[in-house]
mmCIF file of C-alpha atoms in Angstrom:
data_model
loop_
_atom_site.group_PDB
_atom_site.id
_atom_site.type_symbol
_atom_site.label_atom_id
_atom_site.label_comp_id
_atom_site.label_asym_id
_atom_site.label_seq_id
_atom_site.Cartn_x
_atom_site.Cartn_y
_atom_site.Cartn_z
ATOM 1 C CA GLN D 1 14.649 -23.320 21.963
ATOM 2 C CA VAL D 2 14.064 -20.042 20.100
ATOM 3 C CA GLN D 3 13.740 -20.473 16.327
ATOM 4 C CA LEU D 4 14.447 -17.591 13.949
ATOM 5 C CA VAL D 5 13.593 -18.098 10.270
ATOM 6 C CA GLU D 6 15.150 -15.912 7.555
ATOM 7 C CA SER D 7 13.831 -15.703 3.992
ATOM 8 C CA GLY D 8 13.887 -13.520 0.885
ATOM 9 C CA GLY D 9 17.446 -13.937 -0.374
ATOM 10 C CA GLY D 10 18.380 -14.351 -4.008
ATOM 11 C CA SER D 11 20.655 -13.247 -6.839
ATOM 12 C CA VAL D 12 20.561 -9.679 -8.172
ATOM 13 C CA GLN D 13 22.680 -7.363 -10.304
ATOM 14 C CA PRO D 14 24.576 -4.416 -8.802
ATOM 15 C CA GLY D 15 22.175 -1.563 -8.082
ATOM 16 C CA GLY D 16 19.262 -3.916 -7.491
ATOM 17 C CA SER D 17 17.105 -4.406 -4.402
ATOM 18 C CA LEU D 18 15.954 -7.216 -2.122
ATOM 19 C CA ARG D 19 13.818 -7.421 1.017
ATOM 20 C CA LEU D 20 14.665 -10.021 3.636
ATOM 21 C CA SER D 21 12.265 -11.226 6.337
ATOM 22 C CA CYS D 22 12.883 -12.691 9.794
ATOM 23 C CA ALA D 23 10.116 -14.406 11.756
ATOM 24 C CA ALA D 24 10.595 -14.784 15.511
ATOM 25 C CA PRO D 25 8.565 -15.650 18.627
ATOM 26 C CA GLY D 26 6.461 -12.753 19.865
ATOM 27 C CA ILE D 27 8.052 -12.800 23.306
ATOM 28 C CA ILE D 28 11.444 -12.126 21.684
ATOM 29 C CA PHE D 29 10.114 -9.217 19.639
ATOM 30 C CA ARG D 30 8.550 -7.666 22.699
ATOM 31 C CA PHE D 31 11.588 -7.646 24.973
ATOM 32 C CA TYR D 32 14.770 -7.787 22.857
ATOM 33 C CA VAL D 33 16.611 -5.647 20.340
ATOM 34 C CA MET D 34 16.709 -7.489 17.000
ATOM 35 C CA GLY D 35 19.706 -7.466 14.686
ATOM 36 C CA TRP D 36 20.576 -8.374 11.124
ATOM 37 C CA TYR D 37 24.007 -9.910 10.572
ATOM 38 C CA ARG D 38 25.909 -11.133 7.517
ATOM 39 C CA GLN D 39 28.877 -13.339 6.761
ATOM 40 C CA ALA D 40 30.712 -13.195 3.434
ATOM 41 C CA PRO D 41 32.951 -16.046 2.227
ATOM 42 C CA GLY D 42 36.287 -15.946 4.036
ATOM 43 C CA LYS D 43 35.194 -13.146 6.373
ATOM 44 C CA GLN D 44 33.944 -12.869 9.941
ATOM 45 C CA ARG D 45 30.256 -12.405 10.663
ATOM 46 C CA GLU D 46 29.399 -8.729 11.069
ATOM 47 C CA LEU D 47 26.479 -6.730 12.403
ATOM 48 C CA VAL D 48 24.480 -4.993 9.653
ATOM 49 C CA GLY D 49 22.039 -3.093 11.844
ATOM 50 C CA THR D 50 19.566 -3.256 14.719
ATOM 51 C CA VAL D 51 15.998 -2.291 15.534
ATOM 52 C CA GLY D 52 14.647 -1.748 19.048
ATOM 53 C CA SER D 53 11.189 -2.527 20.362
ATOM 54 C CA GLY D 54 10.121 1.051 19.634
ATOM 55 C CA GLY D 55 11.387 0.947 16.045
ATOM 56 C CA ASN D 56 14.638 2.850 16.633
ATOM 57 C CA THR D 57 17.402 1.703 14.275
ATOM 58 C CA ASN D 58 21.191 1.735 13.970
ATOM 59 C CA TYR D 59 23.285 0.730 10.954
ATOM 60 C CA ALA D 60 26.834 -0.203 10.102
ATOM 61 C CA ASP D 61 28.662 2.489 8.139
ATOM 62 C CA ALA D 62 28.953 0.205 5.103
ATOM 63 C CA VAL D 63 25.163 0.097 4.603
ATOM 64 C CA LYS D 64 23.984 3.507 5.839
ATOM 65 C CA GLY D 65 21.737 5.199 3.299
ATOM 66 C CA ARG D 66 21.183 1.962 1.374
ATOM 67 C CA PHE D 67 19.615 -0.496 3.854
ATOM 68 C CA ALA D 68 16.602 -0.014 6.121
ATOM 69 C CA ILE D 69 15.359 -2.206 8.967
ATOM 70 C CA SER D 70 11.701 -2.211 9.997
ATOM 71 C CA ARG D 71 9.645 -4.123 12.538
ATOM 72 C CA ASP D 72 6.055 -5.386 12.312
ATOM 73 C CA SER D 73 5.014 -6.514 15.795
ATOM 74 C CA ALA D 74 1.592 -7.737 14.605
ATOM 75 C CA LYS D 75 3.349 -10.245 12.324
ATOM 76 C CA ASN D 76 6.320 -10.942 14.634
ATOM 77 C CA THR D 77 8.562 -10.121 11.675
ATOM 78 C CA VAL D 78 11.639 -7.950 11.114
ATOM 79 C CA TYR D 79 12.535 -6.800 7.596
ATOM 80 C CA LEU D 80 15.773 -5.748 5.947
ATOM 81 C CA GLN D 81 15.185 -3.636 2.834
ATOM 82 C CA MET D 82 18.384 -3.564 0.758
ATOM 83 C CA ASN D 83 18.743 -1.012 -2.047
ATOM 84 C CA SER D 84 21.629 -0.038 -4.336
ATOM 85 C CA LEU D 85 23.201 -3.424 -3.742
ATOM 86 C CA LYS D 86 26.931 -3.844 -4.345
ATOM 87 C CA PRO D 87 29.004 -6.983 -4.991
ATOM 88 C CA GLU D 88 30.556 -6.556 -1.534
ATOM 89 C CA ASP D 89 27.079 -7.076 -0.020
ATOM 90 C CA THR D 90 27.239 -10.726 -1.119
ATOM 91 C CA ALA D 91 26.888 -12.835 2.035
ATOM 92 C CA VAL D 92 24.651 -15.121 4.024
ATOM 93 C CA TYR D 93 22.308 -12.903 6.037
ATOM 94 C CA TYR D 94 21.085 -13.877 9.502
ATOM 95 C CA CYS D 95 18.806 -12.438 12.152
ATOM 96 C CA ASN D 96 19.266 -12.774 15.896
ATOM 97 C CA ILE D 97 18.775 -10.724 19.001
ATOM 98 C CA HIS D 98 21.404 -8.108 19.805
ATOM 99 C CA PRO D 99 23.756 -8.926 21.408
ATOM 100 C CA ALA D 100 23.472 -12.283 19.627
ATOM 101 C CA ARG D 101 23.001 -15.602 21.370
ATOM 102 C CA GLU D 102 25.039 -18.350 19.729
ATOM 103 C CA GLU D 103 22.273 -20.941 20.058
ATOM 104 C CA TYR D 104 19.819 -18.701 18.138
ATOM 105 C CA TRP D 105 21.695 -18.716 14.800
ATOM 106 C CA GLY D 106 19.596 -20.256 12.025
ATOM 107 C CA GLN D 107 20.449 -21.243 8.463
ATOM 108 C CA GLY D 108 20.347 -17.690 7.128
ATOM 109 C CA THR D 109 19.456 -16.642 3.590
ATOM 110 C CA GLN D 110 21.935 -16.200 0.739
ATOM 111 C CA VAL D 111 22.264 -12.848 -1.043
ATOM 112 C CA THR D 112 24.413 -12.763 -4.177
ATOM 113 C CA VAL D 113 25.151 -9.521 -6.039
ATOM 114 C CA SER D 114 26.963 -9.954 -9.358
ATOM 115 C CA SER D 115 26.931 -8.867 -12.987
#
């Protein structure tokens, strides 16, 4: 089974920054679009953004201009750089392919933004 491992979460104040990492099998990086997702308490899981095999990206309106996704094929790792964080960004963040496969969801990494 494919194993995706997220890391880098933590607690920050509004306006702060965090960088999340997602390690995945090389075969997945080579042939699939990767996505970052998040789920806040009491809300449905939502797509944050995607990165294709060539590095092309797309973002949800809520994070445009603040978040950036990058891809390092040599390290089989996808990153989510989060700047100007807001309390509404508080959520568990997950990586998966896009469209997501239910069996690929991992434990995610918690991001908490508060004063």
